[in-house]
Amino acid sequence: MKKLNRRSFIKGGLATTAAAAVLKETKSEASGDFDNYPEGMGVIVDLTRCVGCRSCEAACNKEQGLPEPAVPFDDFSVFDIIHHGEKRRTDETAYTIVNRYDPPEIDHPLFRKIQCNHCNEPACLTSCFVNAYTKTPEGAVIYNASVCVGCRTCMIACPFYIPTFKYSSAFTPRIMKCIFCYDTRLKNGKPPACVEACPQEALTFGKRRDVLKIGKQRIRETPGKYVDHIYGEHEVGGTAWMYLSSVPFDKVGFDTHVPKEPIINSVKEFLAMVPMVLTIWPGLFVGFHLLATRKDKIQELEKEKELRKLKENDEKEEQV
Amino acid sequence: MQTRKKFMRTALALTTGTILFAPIHLSAMDASDAPESVTIDSMAKLYAPVEFDHLMHTEYASCEECHHHTTGVQVADPNCLRCHANTPEADEVSCVGCHAADRFDDKYLATLDDPTIYHIDKPGLKGAYHLNCIGCHVIIDGPTGCQDCHAMTEAGEKRFNTGKHAPAGGNTSGAHH
Ligand code: SF4
Ligand code: SF4
Ligand code: SF4
């Protein structure tokens, strides 16, 4: 009886390892290296240029058909909002937010626009087991609402806390985040609405590799103006939206502890588990089913045996 | 007088967004060559046109501070001086002559990719105005609010959900979720 159990376990185990082996390979391909999109577009956000006019927020709101804001976009009191000890964040009603920082090193405030950074190797994409996300050759990270199951894994995986959800009904979750204006603009070679609206050209749009060059030129040719770093050149494996700043990035709300390699690399094992579970599920279920039926059979057998024993005993007793 | 005429023409070019060519002059310009006023309306949509008092501004800034190396007055920026130490007055001194009104035009974006071009980081017309104007206004305590220079139009109010188009709730706490 013990033998039977062990054998079915081993069978299940074999199925699992086989599935895992197959999966690992496809996974490492899918986790992908999007460097093969050299024509991808990008934006350099220059904090030294931004004046906090919120034109970008207003433009995004109209372009993306987002709900009416609580206060007008020319109301600058929003910069003083602190919610649970934090400045404003992007959410399902605002794909981009501008926040004010007052670093003690300088005598004037700095403003920082946040939105999805459109990572080269997006953690949201690699963590999603229904493949709701796509990195397009134009550089945008977009999503397919119709396949999303609302598991929120991407929310947890994104190093910049970008994806949020709108539940218009309990059964149709919808990822809400900046899409680089892919549908209406980027796809047609046009700049995003926020970029076009910015009066200060604090948002410089072009091919990622070109704007990166521009950023480097600004650092080199205006010594002392910028810290010698472009946030997003290497962070999390590189992002399409990158930043220039005149003060260290951690002074203006940036997470400077994010890895310099794609998130997928540091959590590969864990992430590989997610779809793996799905792939081995059928195998597991078959295994469980076999086990369960075996168990039933064994139990039946045992019962039969016991019954027989009992019968025998009874018979013996009767005989005695 | 000819230079003055030229300036008037470039001012016109600025307003209409077209480029006119003027004869080459080797002498440097000075403030007296400048137009008194320029109407900046080539991009007016969300905000009304700006009536730019050029004469008044010549009291605050010398030609090259706004026109860089184009007026024949030597630039101060050491980075520009590397190439433009002796650059004569240019054919074109109006902003739009160098700063593209359509910053996102394919042709313009292609120049960013051209390894033979040094000026890969030239702001478009809108960026050039605001960077130059606000950059200086901050230093000399000039006006810096959007509507200090140009009044918002109806389309602007719609875009910014303000004025006639302000949110009905009137919730001024601005609290998020
Ligand atoms: S910033 Fe977050 S949501 Fe945007 S692409 Fe990167 S991981 Fe995805
Ligand atoms: S790129 Fe488009 S969706 Fe993203 S913040 Fe800008 S306007 Fe909004
Ligand atoms: S529109 Fe430009 S200058 Fe204005 S807040 Fe946005 S990024 Fe800053």
Coordinates of N, CA and C in Angstrom, one line a residue, chain A residues 27-157:
Chain A
K27 N 10.1 30.9 -20.5 CA 10.0 32.1 -19.7 C 11.2 33.0 -19.9
S28 N 12.4 32.5 -20.0 CA 13.5 33.3 -20.1 C 13.5 34.1 -21.5
E29 N 12.8 33.5 -22.4 CA 12.6 34.2 -23.7 C 11.6 35.3 -23.5
A30 N 10.5 35.0 -22.9 CA 9.5 35.9 -22.8 C 9.9 37.1 -21.9
S31 N 10.7 36.8 -20.9 CA 11.1 37.8 -19.9 C 11.9 38.9 -20.6
G32 N 12.3 38.6 -21.8 CA 12.8 39.3 -22.8 C 13.6 40.5 -22.6
D33 N 14.3 40.7 -23.6 CA 15.2 41.7 -23.7 C 14.6 42.5 -24.8
F34 N 14.1 43.7 -24.4 CA 13.5 44.5 -25.4 C 14.4 45.5 -26.0
D35 N 15.7 45.2 -25.9 CA 16.7 46.1 -26.5 C 16.6 46.0 -28.0
N36 N 15.8 45.0 -28.5 CA 15.6 44.9 -29.9 C 14.6 45.8 -30.4
Y37 N 14.2 46.8 -29.6 CA 13.4 47.9 -30.1 C 14.2 49.2 -30.1
P38 N 15.3 49.3 -31.0 CA 16.2 50.4 -30.9 C 15.5 51.7 -31.3
E39 N 14.4 51.6 -32.1 CA 13.7 52.8 -32.5 C 12.7 53.3 -31.5
G40 N 12.6 52.7 -30.4 CA 11.6 53.0 -29.4 C 11.8 54.5 -28.9
M41 N 10.7 55.1 -28.7 CA 10.7 56.5 -28.3 C 10.9 56.7 -26.8
G42 N 11.3 57.9 -26.4 CA 11.5 58.1 -25.0 C 11.4 59.6 -24.7
V43 N 11.4 59.9 -23.4 CA 11.3 61.3 -23.0 C 12.3 61.6 -21.8
I44 N 12.9 62.7 -21.9 CA 13.8 63.1 -20.8 C 13.0 64.2 -20.1
V45 N 12.8 64.0 -18.8 CA 12.1 65.0 -17.9 C 13.2 65.7 -17.2
D46 N 13.3 67.0 -17.5 CA 14.4 67.9 -16.9 C 13.8 68.7 -15.7
L47 N 14.1 68.2 -14.5 CA 13.6 68.9 -13.3 C 14.0 70.4 -13.2
T48 N 15.1 70.7 -13.8 CA 15.5 72.1 -13.7 C 14.7 73.0 -14.6
R49 N 13.9 72.4 -15.5 CA 13.1 73.2 -16.4 C 11.6 73.3 -15.9
C50 N 11.2 72.3 -15.2 CA 9.8 72.3 -14.8 C 9.4 73.4 -13.9
V51 N 8.3 74.1 -14.2 CA 7.9 75.2 -13.3 C 6.6 74.8 -12.5
G52 N 6.1 73.6 -12.6 CA 5.0 73.2 -11.9 C 3.7 73.8 -12.3
C53 N 3.5 74.0 -13.6 CA 2.3 74.7 -14.1 C 1.1 73.7 -14.3
R54 N 1.4 72.5 -14.2 CA 0.4 71.4 -14.3 C -0.3 71.3 -15.7
S55 N 0.3 72.0 -16.7 CA -0.3 71.9 -18.1 C -0.3 70.4 -18.5
C56 N 0.7 69.7 -18.1 CA 0.8 68.3 -18.5 C -0.4 67.5 -17.9
E57 N -0.7 67.7 -16.7 CA -1.8 67.0 -16.0 C -3.1 67.3 -16.7
A58 N -3.3 68.6 -17.0 CA -4.6 69.0 -17.7 C -4.7 68.3 -19.1
A59 N -3.5 68.3 -19.8 CA -3.5 67.7 -21.2 C -3.8 66.2 -21.1
C60 N -3.2 65.5 -20.1 CA -3.4 64.1 -20.0 C -4.9 63.8 -19.7
N61 N -5.4 64.6 -18.8 CA -6.8 64.4 -18.4 C -7.8 64.4 -19.6
K62 N -7.5 65.4 -20.5 CA -8.4 65.5 -21.6 C -8.1 64.4 -22.7
E63 N -6.8 64.2 -22.9 CA -6.5 63.2 -23.9 C -7.0 61.8 -23.6
Q64 N -6.9 61.5 -22.3 CA -7.3 60.1 -21.9 C -8.7 60.0 -21.4
G65 N -9.4 61.1 -21.5 CA -10.8 61.1 -21.1 C -11.0 60.7 -19.7
L66 N -10.2 61.2 -18.8 CA -10.3 60.9 -17.4 C -11.3 61.8 -16.7
P67 N -11.8 61.4 -15.5 CA -12.8 62.2 -14.8 C -12.4 63.6 -14.5
E68 N -13.4 64.4 -14.4 CA -13.2 65.8 -14.0 C -12.4 65.9 -12.6
P69 N -11.4 66.7 -12.6 CA -10.6 66.7 -11.3 C -11.4 67.4 -10.2
A70 N -10.9 67.1 -9.0 CA -11.6 67.7 -7.8 C -11.4 69.2 -7.7
V71 N -10.2 69.7 -8.2 CA -10.0 71.1 -8.2 C -9.4 71.4 -9.6
P72 N -9.5 72.7 -10.0 CA -9.0 73.1 -11.3 C -7.5 72.8 -11.4
F73 N -7.0 72.6 -12.7 CA -5.6 72.3 -12.9 C -4.7 73.5 -12.7
D74 N -5.3 74.7 -12.6 CA -4.5 75.8 -12.3 C -4.5 76.2 -10.8
D75 N -5.0 75.2 -10.0 CA -4.9 75.4 -8.5 C -3.7 74.7 -8.0
F76 N -2.8 75.6 -7.5 CA -1.5 75.0 -7.1 C -1.4 74.6 -5.6
S77 N -2.6 74.7 -4.9 CA -2.6 74.2 -3.5 C -2.4 72.7 -3.4
V78 N -2.6 72.0 -4.6 CA -2.5 70.6 -4.6 C -1.1 70.1 -4.2
F79 N -0.1 71.1 -4.4 CA 1.3 70.7 -4.1 C 1.5 70.5 -2.6
D80 N 0.5 71.0 -1.8 CA 0.7 70.9 -0.3 C 0.0 69.7 0.2
I81 N -0.7 69.0 -0.6 CA -1.5 67.8 -0.1 C -0.5 66.7 0.3
I82 N -0.7 66.3 1.5 CA 0.0 65.1 2.0 C -1.0 64.1 2.5
H83 N -0.9 62.9 1.9 CA -1.9 61.9 2.2 C -1.2 60.7 2.8
H84 N -1.5 60.3 4.0 CA -0.8 59.2 4.7 C 0.7 59.5 4.6
G85 N 1.1 60.7 4.8 CA 2.6 61.0 4.8 C 3.2 61.0 3.5
E86 N 2.4 60.9 2.4 CA 3.0 60.9 1.1 C 2.4 62.0 0.2
K87 N 3.2 62.4 -0.8 CA 2.7 63.4 -1.8 C 1.7 62.7 -2.7
R88 N 1.1 63.5 -3.6 CA 0.1 62.9 -4.5 C 0.7 61.8 -5.3
R89 N -0.1 60.8 -5.7 CA 0.3 59.8 -6.5 C -0.6 59.6 -7.7
T90 N -0.1 58.9 -8.7 CA -1.0 58.7 -9.9 C -2.0 57.6 -9.4
D91 N -3.2 57.7 -10.0 CA -4.3 56.8 -9.7 C -5.2 56.6 -10.9
E92 N -6.3 56.0 -10.6 CA -7.2 55.7 -11.8 C -7.9 56.9 -12.3
T93 N -7.7 58.1 -11.7 CA -8.3 59.3 -12.2 C -7.2 60.3 -12.8
A94 N -5.9 59.9 -12.5 CA -4.8 60.8 -13.0 C -3.6 59.9 -13.4
Y95 N -3.3 59.9 -14.7 CA -2.2 59.1 -15.1 C -0.8 59.8 -14.9
T96 N -0.9 61.1 -14.6 CA 0.3 61.8 -14.4 C 0.1 62.8 -13.3
I97 N 1.1 63.1 -12.5 CA 1.0 63.9 -11.3 C 2.3 64.7 -11.2
V98 N 2.1 66.0 -10.9 CA 3.3 66.8 -10.6 C 3.4 67.1 -9.1
N99 N 4.5 66.9 -8.5 CA 4.7 67.2 -7.1 C 5.8 68.2 -6.9
R100 N 5.7 69.0 -5.8 CA 6.7 70.0 -5.5 C 7.6 69.5 -4.4
Y101 N 8.9 69.7 -4.5 CA 9.9 69.3 -3.5 C 10.7 70.6 -3.1
D102 N 11.0 70.7 -1.9 CA 11.8 71.8 -1.4 C 13.2 71.4 -0.8
P103 N 14.1 70.9 -1.7 CA 15.4 70.4 -1.2 C 16.1 71.5 -0.5
P104 N 16.7 71.3 0.7 CA 17.3 72.3 1.5 C 18.6 72.8 0.8
E105 N 19.2 72.1 -0.2 CA 20.4 72.5 -0.8 C 20.2 73.7 -1.7
I106 N 19.0 73.9 -2.2 CA 18.8 75.0 -3.1 C 17.7 75.9 -2.6
D107 N 17.7 77.2 -3.2 CA 16.8 78.2 -2.6 C 15.4 78.3 -3.4
H108 N 15.2 77.3 -4.2 CA 13.9 77.3 -4.9 C 13.3 75.9 -5.0
P109 N 12.0 75.8 -5.1 CA 11.5 74.4 -5.2 C 11.8 73.7 -6.5
L110 N 11.7 72.4 -6.6 CA 11.8 71.7 -7.8 C 10.5 70.9 -8.0
F111 N 10.1 70.7 -9.2 CA 8.8 70.0 -9.5 C 9.2 68.7 -10.3
R112 N 8.5 67.7 -9.9 CA 8.7 66.4 -10.6 C 7.4 65.8 -11.1
K113 N 7.4 65.6 -12.4 CA 6.2 64.9 -13.0 C 6.4 63.4 -12.9
I114 N 5.4 62.7 -12.5 CA 5.5 61.2 -12.5 C 4.4 60.6 -13.4
Q115 N 4.7 59.5 -14.0 CA 3.8 58.8 -14.9 C 4.5 57.4 -15.0
C116 N 3.9 56.5 -15.8 CA 4.5 55.2 -16.1 C 5.9 55.5 -16.8
N117 N 6.9 54.9 -16.4 CA 8.2 55.1 -17.0 C 8.5 54.3 -18.3
H118 N 7.5 53.4 -18.6 CA 7.6 52.6 -19.8 C 9.0 51.9 -19.8
C119 N 9.2 51.0 -18.9 CA 10.4 50.3 -18.7 C 10.8 49.5 -19.9
N120 N 12.1 49.3 -20.2 CA 12.5 48.5 -21.3 C 12.1 47.0 -21.0
E121 N 12.2 46.6 -19.8 CA 11.8 45.3 -19.4 C 10.9 45.4 -18.3
P122 N 9.6 45.7 -18.6 CA 8.6 46.0 -17.5 C 8.3 44.9 -16.6
A123 N 8.4 45.2 -15.3 CA 8.1 44.2 -14.3 C 6.6 43.9 -14.3
C124 N 5.8 44.9 -14.7 CA 4.3 44.7 -14.7 C 4.1 43.6 -15.8
L125 N 4.8 43.7 -16.9 CA 4.6 42.8 -18.0 C 5.0 41.4 -17.6
T126 N 6.2 41.3 -17.1 CA 6.8 40.0 -16.8 C 6.0 39.3 -15.7
S127 N 5.4 40.1 -14.8 CA 4.7 39.5 -13.7 C 3.3 39.0 -14.0
C128 N 2.8 39.5 -15.1 CA 1.4 39.2 -15.5 C 1.3 37.9 -16.1
F129 N 0.5 37.0 -15.5 CA 0.5 35.6 -16.0 C -0.6 35.4 -17.1
V130 N -1.4 36.5 -17.3 CA -2.3 36.3 -18.5 C -1.9 37.2 -19.7
N131 N -0.6 37.7 -19.5 CA 0.0 38.5 -20.6 C -0.9 39.7 -21.0
A132 N -1.4 40.5 -20.0 CA -2.2 41.6 -20.3 C -1.4 42.8 -20.9
Y133 N -0.1 42.8 -20.6 CA 0.8 43.9 -21.0 C 1.6 43.6 -22.2
T134 N 1.8 44.7 -23.0 CA 2.7 44.6 -24.2 C 3.7 45.8 -24.2
K135 N 4.9 45.5 -24.5 CA 5.8 46.6 -24.8 C 5.9 46.7 -26.3
T136 N 5.4 47.9 -26.8 CA 5.3 48.0 -28.3 C 6.7 48.5 -28.8
P137 N 6.9 48.3 -30.1 CA 8.2 48.7 -30.7 C 8.4 50.2 -30.6
E138 N 7.3 51.0 -30.4 CA 7.4 52.4 -30.3 C 7.9 52.8 -28.9
G139 N 7.9 51.8 -28.0 CA 8.4 52.1 -26.6 C 7.3 52.1 -25.5
A140 N 6.1 52.1 -25.9 CA 5.0 52.2 -24.9 C 4.7 50.8 -24.3
V141 N 4.4 50.9 -23.0 CA 3.9 49.7 -22.3 C 2.4 49.8 -22.2
I142 N 1.7 49.0 -22.9 CA 0.2 49.2 -23.0 C -0.4 47.9 -22.4
Y143 N -1.7 47.9 -22.3 CA -2.3 46.7 -21.7 C -3.6 46.4 -22.4
N144 N -4.0 45.1 -22.2 CA -5.3 44.6 -22.8 C -6.3 44.4 -21.7
A145 N -7.2 45.3 -21.5 CA -8.1 45.2 -20.4 C -9.0 43.9 -20.5
S146 N -9.2 43.4 -21.7 CA -10.1 42.3 -21.8 C -9.6 41.0 -21.3
V147 N -8.3 40.9 -21.1 CA -7.8 39.6 -20.5 C -7.4 39.7 -19.1
C148 N -7.4 40.9 -18.5 CA -7.0 41.1 -17.1 C -8.0 40.5 -16.2
V149 N -7.4 39.8 -15.2 CA -8.3 39.1 -14.3 C -8.3 39.8 -12.9
G150 N -7.6 41.0 -12.9 CA -7.7 41.8 -11.7 C -6.9 41.3 -10.5
C151 N -5.8 40.5 -10.7 CA -5.1 39.9 -9.6 C -4.2 40.8 -8.9
R152 N -3.9 42.0 -9.5 CA -3.1 43.0 -8.9 C -1.6 42.7 -8.8
T153 N -1.2 41.6 -9.4 CA 0.2 41.2 -9.3 C 1.1 42.4 -9.9
C154 N 0.7 43.0 -11.0 CA 1.5 44.1 -11.6 C 1.6 45.3 -10.7
M155 N 0.6 45.5 -9.9 CA 0.7 46.6 -8.9 C 1.8 46.4 -8.0
I156 N 1.9 45.2 -7.6 CA 3.0 44.8 -6.6 C 4.3 44.8 -7.3
A157 N 4.4 44.3 -8.5 CA 5.6 44.1 -9.2 C 6.3 45.4 -9.7

